[in-house]
């Protein structure tokens, strides 16, 4: 089994290296790719050094079985043919192919079998904020159909990549030194000591692309007509996204039944003792695999409504971990050469 990581130098690419090693992913060979900025850089994987190769239109993917791509939508669009033409399965972290009909959009805990039907040999990894939410809502969907979701997100700087994390740290340094943040490049406004109610580009509906991803991707993953209305907000934490989620089910549900379903769900950890200040927070979920849930309670404004809080490491379950779990699913099903 030969594995390729495209975008190895990035926040998600680096997480792939950690996760593949931690999980002892069954592989014999590894090849790393990047642009001219990182080509030639070396990274250590399981004690061995690997040099980043320049991603080019050639036959470098000839013997690759699985290519984990996390180098932005433009790169995925440009290189999909080069990556898949010799039979490699491309598991793509960008938003480029997610809503295309012949590309499955997969969270293994929910719709793993969708990955088995991939006419273009591309499998899309969903949007990070959406993955985290559906992992938590899917066990509840099994109790009663979820009709509507309202969600407000609290998304960390790392969601915008390695340079964005560095920019936030730089802004704090600049403010301490001069009283003013001078470096504002990756985010549309100063993020240090601030929150920004915009993630990704604004669309003509006045919802952002991130918010529209939550609407459409939730339907595609859950095979559902659920309608999701989101406000996605960038906050000044470094790692791990959080979400306040309000959802309406067809039948009213008891909080105890929801807590029970969540406590038994794969990939979910319930941390819910609000009377004793116990609920999950991003500092604790950072670096962990599960999505952590707490503050489960009845919605005061909607008889069939429930509200909860969740947090999870979006570079892990929201990106690299979910992609590796898709690959593990294919291997377990004997569905990869
Ligand atoms: N960060 C997250 O939480 C998160 C979550 C889910 C999905 N994603 C998605 O994952 C992708 C990567 O995100 P990231 O946060 O890891 O970004 P990042 O830290 O900015 O890293 C971007 C990576 O892409 C590579 N790259 C850019 N242009 C390239 C090209 N033309 N050819 C080859 N490699 C190229 C970069 O290599 P060089 O260093 O050589 O430029 C770098 O390794 C994006 O599509 C993003 O939307 C990110």
mmCIF file of C-alpha atoms in Angstrom, residues 1-297:
data_model
loop_
_atom_site.group_PDB
_atom_site.id
_atom_site.type_symbol
_atom_site.label_atom_id
_atom_site.label_comp_id
_atom_site.label_asym_id
_atom_site.label_seq_id
_atom_site.Cartn_x
_atom_site.Cartn_y
_atom_site.Cartn_z
ATOM 1 C CA UNK A 1 0.000 0.000 0.000
ATOM 2 C CA UNK A 2 1.530 3.268 -1.152
ATOM 3 C CA UNK A 3 0.132 6.473 0.281
ATOM 4 C CA UNK A 4 0.564 10.011 -1.046
ATOM 5 C CA UNK A 5 -0.040 13.210 0.891
ATOM 6 C CA UNK A 6 -0.557 16.272 -1.290
ATOM 7 C CA UNK A 7 -0.099 19.460 0.753
ATOM 8 C CA UNK A 8 2.217 17.775 3.248
ATOM 9 C CA UNK A 9 3.595 21.026 4.670
ATOM 10 C CA UNK A 10 0.144 22.391 5.582
ATOM 11 C CA UNK A 11 -1.870 22.217 8.798
ATOM 12 C CA UNK A 12 -3.899 19.251 7.522
ATOM 13 C CA UNK A 13 -0.918 17.602 5.766
ATOM 14 C CA UNK A 14 1.086 17.583 8.993
ATOM 15 C CA UNK A 15 -1.861 16.069 10.827
ATOM 16 C CA UNK A 16 -2.024 13.283 8.233
ATOM 17 C CA UNK A 17 1.550 12.332 9.126
ATOM 18 C CA UNK A 18 0.725 12.198 12.846
ATOM 19 C CA UNK A 19 -2.533 10.258 12.391
ATOM 20 C CA UNK A 20 -1.171 7.676 9.932
ATOM 21 C CA UNK A 21 1.660 6.965 12.385
ATOM 22 C CA UNK A 22 -0.549 6.919 15.501
ATOM 23 C CA UNK A 23 -3.069 4.536 13.926
ATOM 24 C CA UNK A 24 -0.363 2.379 12.391
ATOM 25 C CA UNK A 25 -2.104 2.687 9.046
ATOM 26 C CA UNK A 26 -1.286 -0.399 6.933
ATOM 27 C CA UNK A 27 1.112 1.110 4.400
ATOM 28 C CA UNK A 28 4.465 0.186 2.907
ATOM 29 C CA UNK A 29 5.470 3.424 1.271
ATOM 30 C CA UNK A 30 4.812 7.145 1.524
ATOM 31 C CA UNK A 31 5.311 9.997 -0.895
ATOM 32 C CA UNK A 32 4.811 13.683 -0.068
ATOM 33 C CA UNK A 33 3.879 16.470 -2.473
ATOM 34 C CA UNK A 34 3.751 20.256 -2.342
ATOM 35 C CA UNK A 35 4.250 23.357 -4.426
ATOM 36 C CA UNK A 36 7.644 24.891 -5.185
ATOM 37 C CA UNK A 37 7.427 26.598 -1.773
ATOM 38 C CA UNK A 38 7.838 23.334 0.140
ATOM 39 C CA UNK A 39 9.392 21.012 -2.471
ATOM 40 C CA UNK A 40 12.669 19.693 -1.062
ATOM 41 C CA UNK A 41 11.588 20.093 2.595
ATOM 42 C CA UNK A 42 11.976 16.948 4.662
ATOM 43 C CA UNK A 43 9.530 15.454 7.153
ATOM 44 C CA UNK A 44 10.009 12.454 9.411
ATOM 45 C CA UNK A 45 7.451 9.653 9.414
ATOM 46 C CA UNK A 46 7.979 6.672 11.711
ATOM 47 C CA UNK A 47 11.666 7.485 12.073
ATOM 48 C CA UNK A 48 12.355 7.833 8.339
ATOM 49 C CA UNK A 49 12.848 11.077 6.413
ATOM 50 C CA UNK A 50 10.760 11.864 3.342
ATOM 51 C CA UNK A 51 11.402 14.751 0.971
ATOM 52 C CA UNK A 52 8.502 16.751 -0.456
ATOM 53 C CA UNK A 53 8.240 16.365 -4.225
ATOM 54 C CA UNK A 54 6.949 19.076 -6.516
ATOM 55 C CA UNK A 55 3.378 18.281 -7.598
ATOM 56 C CA UNK A 56 3.450 18.136 -11.385
ATOM 57 C CA UNK A 57 1.516 16.677 -14.294
ATOM 58 C CA UNK A 58 3.541 13.477 -14.709
ATOM 59 C CA UNK A 59 3.344 9.793 -13.694
ATOM 60 C CA UNK A 60 4.366 10.218 -10.037
ATOM 61 C CA UNK A 61 1.055 8.682 -8.915
ATOM 62 C CA UNK A 62 1.537 5.496 -10.944
ATOM 63 C CA UNK A 63 1.974 3.179 -7.960
ATOM 64 C CA UNK A 64 -0.013 5.192 -5.435
ATOM 65 C CA UNK A 65 -3.039 3.440 -3.925
ATOM 66 C CA UNK A 66 -4.442 6.265 -1.784
ATOM 67 C CA UNK A 67 -3.796 9.996 -2.196
ATOM 68 C CA UNK A 68 -4.840 12.252 0.649
ATOM 69 C CA UNK A 69 -5.111 15.722 -0.875
ATOM 70 C CA UNK A 70 -5.230 18.897 1.195
ATOM 71 C CA UNK A 71 -3.791 21.637 -0.973
ATOM 72 C CA UNK A 72 -6.847 23.811 -1.686
ATOM 73 C CA UNK A 73 -9.660 23.483 -4.209
ATOM 74 C CA UNK A 74 -7.722 24.907 -7.164
ATOM 75 C CA UNK A 75 -4.939 22.350 -6.785
ATOM 76 C CA UNK A 76 -7.433 19.482 -6.415
ATOM 77 C CA UNK A 77 -9.292 20.598 -9.529
ATOM 78 C CA UNK A 78 -6.114 20.950 -11.551
ATOM 79 C CA UNK A 79 -4.480 17.672 -10.459
ATOM 80 C CA UNK A 80 -7.421 15.263 -9.935
ATOM 81 C CA UNK A 81 -6.892 13.624 -13.318
ATOM 82 C CA UNK A 82 -3.116 13.309 -12.792
ATOM 83 C CA UNK A 83 -3.663 11.813 -9.335
ATOM 84 C CA UNK A 84 -6.391 9.294 -10.225
ATOM 85 C CA UNK A 85 -5.535 8.250 -13.799
ATOM 86 C CA UNK A 86 -3.471 5.213 -12.755
ATOM 87 C CA UNK A 87 -6.067 4.004 -10.232
ATOM 88 C CA UNK A 88 -5.211 5.863 -7.028
ATOM 89 C CA UNK A 89 -8.184 6.730 -4.839
ATOM 90 C CA UNK A 90 -8.125 10.461 -4.139
ATOM 91 C CA UNK A 91 -9.584 11.424 -0.746
ATOM 92 C CA UNK A 92 -9.913 15.157 -1.044
ATOM 93 C CA UNK A 93 -10.147 17.678 1.770
ATOM 94 C CA UNK A 94 -11.014 20.668 -0.373
ATOM 95 C CA UNK A 95 -14.543 21.777 -1.216
ATOM 96 C CA UNK A 96 -13.880 21.352 -4.954
ATOM 97 C CA UNK A 97 -15.863 18.148 -5.617
ATOM 98 C CA UNK A 98 -18.103 17.821 -2.555
ATOM 99 C CA UNK A 99 -21.430 18.566 -4.194
ATOM 100 C CA UNK A 100 -20.750 16.792 -7.492
ATOM 101 C CA UNK A 101 -23.188 13.918 -8.087
ATOM 102 C CA UNK A 102 -20.510 11.378 -9.047
ATOM 103 C CA UNK A 103 -18.338 12.137 -6.003
ATOM 104 C CA UNK A 104 -19.376 10.628 -2.646
ATOM 105 C CA UNK A 105 -19.190 12.888 0.402
ATOM 106 C CA UNK A 106 -18.408 10.664 3.332
ATOM 107 C CA UNK A 107 -18.342 10.508 7.120
ATOM 108 C CA UNK A 108 -17.693 6.807 7.817
ATOM 109 C CA UNK A 109 -19.862 6.680 10.970
ATOM 110 C CA UNK A 110 -22.835 7.836 8.872
ATOM 111 C CA UNK A 111 -22.587 6.939 5.185
ATOM 112 C CA UNK A 112 -19.408 4.876 4.783
ATOM 113 C CA UNK A 113 -20.984 2.756 2.059
ATOM 114 C CA UNK A 114 -21.309 5.811 -0.191
ATOM 115 C CA UNK A 115 -17.504 5.643 -0.560
ATOM 116 C CA UNK A 116 -17.825 2.281 -2.318
ATOM 117 C CA UNK A 117 -19.462 3.921 -5.336
ATOM 118 C CA UNK A 118 -16.963 6.450 -6.742
ATOM 119 C CA UNK A 119 -17.056 6.622 -10.535
ATOM 120 C CA UNK A 120 -14.200 9.142 -10.685
ATOM 121 C CA UNK A 121 -12.131 7.489 -7.940
ATOM 122 C CA UNK A 122 -12.542 10.689 -5.924
ATOM 123 C CA UNK A 123 -14.066 10.710 -2.442
ATOM 124 C CA UNK A 124 -14.726 14.091 -0.856
ATOM 125 C CA UNK A 125 -14.080 14.764 2.790
ATOM 126 C CA UNK A 126 -16.822 17.103 4.030
ATOM 127 C CA UNK A 127 -16.462 20.591 5.465
ATOM 128 C CA UNK A 128 -14.965 20.426 8.960
ATOM 129 C CA UNK A 129 -17.774 22.240 10.808
ATOM 130 C CA UNK A 130 -20.314 20.019 9.060
ATOM 131 C CA UNK A 131 -18.504 16.756 9.903
ATOM 132 C CA UNK A 132 -18.411 17.668 13.584
ATOM 133 C CA UNK A 133 -22.126 18.497 13.639
ATOM 134 C CA UNK A 134 -23.382 15.447 11.723
ATOM 135 C CA UNK A 135 -21.360 13.006 13.830
ATOM 136 C CA UNK A 136 -23.317 14.315 16.821
ATOM 137 C CA UNK A 137 -26.722 14.682 15.142
ATOM 138 C CA UNK A 138 -26.785 11.319 13.349
ATOM 139 C CA UNK A 139 -27.478 9.244 16.510
ATOM 140 C CA UNK A 140 -30.319 11.673 17.297
ATOM 141 C CA UNK A 141 -31.709 11.378 13.745
ATOM 142 C CA UNK A 142 -32.138 7.667 14.512
ATOM 143 C CA UNK A 143 -34.465 8.581 17.427
ATOM 144 C CA UNK A 144 -36.547 11.002 15.394
ATOM 145 C CA UNK A 145 -36.046 12.713 12.037
ATOM 146 C CA UNK A 146 -34.329 16.090 12.356
ATOM 147 C CA UNK A 147 -36.231 18.664 10.300
ATOM 148 C CA UNK A 148 -34.387 21.897 10.995
ATOM 149 C CA UNK A 149 -31.019 22.879 12.406
ATOM 150 C CA UNK A 150 -29.872 26.298 13.525
ATOM 151 C CA UNK A 151 -26.242 26.613 14.359
ATOM 152 C CA UNK A 152 -23.751 29.246 15.396
ATOM 153 C CA UNK A 153 -20.105 28.248 15.090
ATOM 154 C CA UNK A 154 -17.013 29.370 16.987
ATOM 155 C CA UNK A 155 -14.210 28.477 14.587
ATOM 156 C CA UNK A 156 -10.548 28.621 15.485
ATOM 157 C CA UNK A 157 -7.792 30.343 13.508
ATOM 158 C CA UNK A 158 -6.303 27.026 12.363
ATOM 159 C CA UNK A 159 -9.378 26.420 10.218
ATOM 160 C CA UNK A 160 -7.786 28.838 7.762
ATOM 161 C CA UNK A 161 -4.465 26.959 7.688
ATOM 162 C CA UNK A 162 -0.976 27.101 9.146
ATOM 163 C CA UNK A 163 -0.277 30.687 8.037
ATOM 164 C CA UNK A 164 -3.508 31.867 9.670
ATOM 165 C CA UNK A 165 -2.470 30.403 13.044
ATOM 166 C CA UNK A 166 0.853 32.207 12.716
ATOM 167 C CA UNK A 167 -0.952 35.440 11.829
ATOM 168 C CA UNK A 168 -3.075 35.316 14.997
ATOM 169 C CA UNK A 169 0.021 34.774 17.162
ATOM 170 C CA UNK A 170 1.782 37.590 15.301
ATOM 171 C CA UNK A 171 -1.149 39.963 15.909
ATOM 172 C CA UNK A 172 -0.999 39.352 19.669
ATOM 173 C CA UNK A 173 2.762 40.009 19.626
ATOM 174 C CA UNK A 174 2.305 43.220 17.626
ATOM 175 C CA UNK A 175 -0.452 44.451 19.940
ATOM 176 C CA UNK A 176 1.695 43.801 23.019
ATOM 177 C CA UNK A 177 4.695 45.563 21.421
ATOM 178 C CA UNK A 178 3.008 48.515 19.684
ATOM 179 C CA UNK A 179 -0.637 48.543 20.788
ATOM 180 C CA UNK A 180 -1.762 47.759 17.263
ATOM 181 C CA UNK A 181 -2.133 44.692 15.006
ATOM 182 C CA UNK A 182 -0.264 45.362 11.776
ATOM 183 C CA UNK A 183 -0.419 41.960 10.056
ATOM 184 C CA UNK A 184 -3.913 41.437 8.662
ATOM 185 C CA UNK A 185 -3.710 39.189 5.606
ATOM 186 C CA UNK A 186 -5.364 35.792 6.089
ATOM 187 C CA UNK A 187 -8.465 37.164 7.812
ATOM 188 C CA UNK A 188 -10.540 40.116 6.574
ATOM 189 C CA UNK A 189 -10.146 41.917 9.942
ATOM 190 C CA UNK A 190 -7.971 41.793 13.059
ATOM 191 C CA UNK A 191 -8.756 38.512 14.844
ATOM 192 C CA UNK A 192 -6.737 39.041 18.038
ATOM 193 C CA UNK A 193 -9.120 40.191 20.810
ATOM 194 C CA UNK A 194 -11.939 39.987 18.270
ATOM 195 C CA UNK A 195 -14.532 37.687 16.668
ATOM 196 C CA UNK A 196 -15.339 37.891 12.939
ATOM 197 C CA UNK A 197 -18.835 36.877 11.752
ATOM 198 C CA UNK A 198 -17.640 35.757 8.339
ATOM 199 C CA UNK A 199 -15.906 32.559 7.247
ATOM 200 C CA UNK A 200 -15.144 32.069 3.556
ATOM 201 C CA UNK A 201 -16.548 34.335 0.849
ATOM 202 C CA UNK A 202 -19.942 36.033 1.101
ATOM 203 C CA UNK A 203 -22.518 34.767 -1.421
ATOM 204 C CA UNK A 204 -25.261 36.874 -2.983
ATOM 205 C CA UNK A 205 -27.780 35.521 -0.414
ATOM 206 C CA UNK A 206 -25.739 37.193 2.369
ATOM 207 C CA UNK A 207 -24.855 33.742 3.718
ATOM 208 C CA UNK A 208 -21.186 32.823 3.437
ATOM 209 C CA UNK A 209 -19.899 29.864 1.439
ATOM 210 C CA UNK A 210 -19.077 28.107 4.732
ATOM 211 C CA UNK A 211 -22.702 28.542 5.853
ATOM 212 C CA UNK A 212 -24.034 27.223 2.541
ATOM 213 C CA UNK A 213 -21.663 24.224 2.778
ATOM 214 C CA UNK A 214 -23.343 23.362 6.087
ATOM 215 C CA UNK A 215 -26.770 23.533 4.401
ATOM 216 C CA UNK A 216 -26.012 21.343 1.376
ATOM 217 C CA UNK A 217 -23.366 18.973 2.757
ATOM 218 C CA UNK A 218 -25.522 18.022 5.784
ATOM 219 C CA UNK A 219 -28.282 16.916 3.399
ATOM 220 C CA UNK A 220 -25.898 14.936 1.204
ATOM 221 C CA UNK A 221 -24.129 13.111 4.054
ATOM 222 C CA UNK A 222 -27.278 12.339 6.056
ATOM 223 C CA UNK A 223 -29.383 11.561 2.948
ATOM 224 C CA UNK A 224 -31.913 13.948 4.432
ATOM 225 C CA UNK A 225 -34.134 16.896 3.581
ATOM 226 C CA UNK A 226 -32.997 18.675 6.775
ATOM 227 C CA UNK A 227 -32.587 22.448 6.444
ATOM 228 C CA UNK A 228 -29.603 24.017 8.184
ATOM 229 C CA UNK A 229 -29.295 27.724 8.872
ATOM 230 C CA UNK A 230 -25.840 28.681 10.097
ATOM 231 C CA UNK A 231 -23.910 31.718 11.259
ATOM 232 C CA UNK A 232 -20.222 30.823 11.093
ATOM 233 C CA UNK A 233 -17.918 32.912 13.250
ATOM 234 C CA UNK A 234 -14.135 33.038 13.519
ATOM 235 C CA UNK A 235 -12.921 33.308 17.121
ATOM 236 C CA UNK A 236 -9.419 33.815 18.437
ATOM 237 C CA UNK A 237 -8.794 30.279 19.705
ATOM 238 C CA UNK A 238 -5.963 28.546 17.869
ATOM 239 C CA UNK A 239 -7.271 25.054 17.442
ATOM 240 C CA UNK A 240 -10.633 23.191 17.680
ATOM 241 C CA UNK A 241 -13.950 24.522 16.463
ATOM 242 C CA UNK A 242 -17.083 24.706 18.634
ATOM 243 C CA UNK A 243 -20.764 24.970 17.750
ATOM 244 C CA UNK A 244 -24.015 25.886 19.494
ATOM 245 C CA UNK A 245 -26.670 23.798 17.744
ATOM 246 C CA UNK A 246 -30.470 24.047 17.959
ATOM 247 C CA UNK A 247 -32.414 21.327 16.178
ATOM 248 C CA UNK A 248 -36.059 20.398 15.719
ATOM 249 C CA UNK A 249 -37.140 16.775 15.505
ATOM 250 C CA UNK A 250 -40.374 15.352 14.085
ATOM 251 C CA UNK A 251 -41.320 14.010 17.555
ATOM 252 C CA UNK A 252 -40.402 15.657 20.871
ATOM 253 C CA UNK A 253 -37.419 13.864 22.447
ATOM 254 C CA UNK A 254 -36.496 13.483 26.118
ATOM 255 C CA UNK A 255 -33.095 14.911 27.010
ATOM 256 C CA UNK A 256 -32.272 11.644 28.815
ATOM 257 C CA UNK A 257 -32.835 9.670 25.587
ATOM 258 C CA UNK A 258 -30.621 12.050 23.634
ATOM 259 C CA UNK A 259 -27.882 11.833 26.249
ATOM 260 C CA UNK A 260 -28.093 8.021 26.141
ATOM 261 C CA UNK A 261 -27.836 7.951 22.323
ATOM 262 C CA UNK A 262 -24.872 10.326 22.396
ATOM 263 C CA UNK A 263 -23.091 8.369 25.107
ATOM 264 C CA UNK A 264 -23.311 5.234 22.932
ATOM 265 C CA UNK A 265 -22.393 6.889 19.604
ATOM 266 C CA UNK A 266 -19.116 6.148 17.820
ATOM 267 C CA UNK A 267 -16.802 9.152 17.671
ATOM 268 C CA UNK A 268 -18.748 11.122 20.286
ATOM 269 C CA UNK A 269 -17.936 11.764 23.945
ATOM 270 C CA UNK A 270 -20.625 13.190 26.207
ATOM 271 C CA UNK A 271 -19.289 15.641 28.807
ATOM 272 C CA UNK A 272 -22.420 17.037 30.361
ATOM 273 C CA UNK A 273 -22.683 18.040 33.996
ATOM 274 C CA UNK A 274 -23.516 21.742 33.692
ATOM 275 C CA UNK A 275 -24.447 22.205 37.379
ATOM 276 C CA UNK A 276 -20.813 21.454 38.202
ATOM 277 C CA UNK A 277 -19.267 23.586 35.427
ATOM 278 C CA UNK A 278 -18.624 20.490 33.366
ATOM 279 C CA UNK A 279 -18.984 20.910 29.577
ATOM 280 C CA UNK A 280 -16.497 20.471 26.770
ATOM 281 C CA UNK A 281 -14.234 23.310 25.614
ATOM 282 C CA UNK A 282 -11.815 23.670 22.683
ATOM 283 C CA UNK A 283 -8.693 23.656 24.845
ATOM 284 C CA UNK A 284 -9.622 20.124 25.894
ATOM 285 C CA UNK A 285 -10.829 18.812 22.527
ATOM 286 C CA UNK A 286 -7.692 19.990 20.700
ATOM 287 C CA UNK A 287 -5.561 17.039 19.649
ATOM 288 C CA UNK A 288 -8.338 14.512 20.368
ATOM 289 C CA UNK A 289 -10.252 12.306 17.944
ATOM 290 C CA UNK A 290 -13.800 12.479 19.291
ATOM 291 C CA UNK A 291 -16.349 15.257 19.073
ATOM 292 C CA UNK A 292 -17.265 16.350 22.608
ATOM 293 C CA UNK A 293 -20.862 17.280 23.480
ATOM 294 C CA UNK A 294 -22.483 18.956 26.474
ATOM 295 C CA UNK A 295 -25.151 21.463 27.546
ATOM 296 C CA UNK A 296 -27.868 19.166 26.158
ATOM 297 C CA UNK A 297 -31.226 20.726 27.044
#
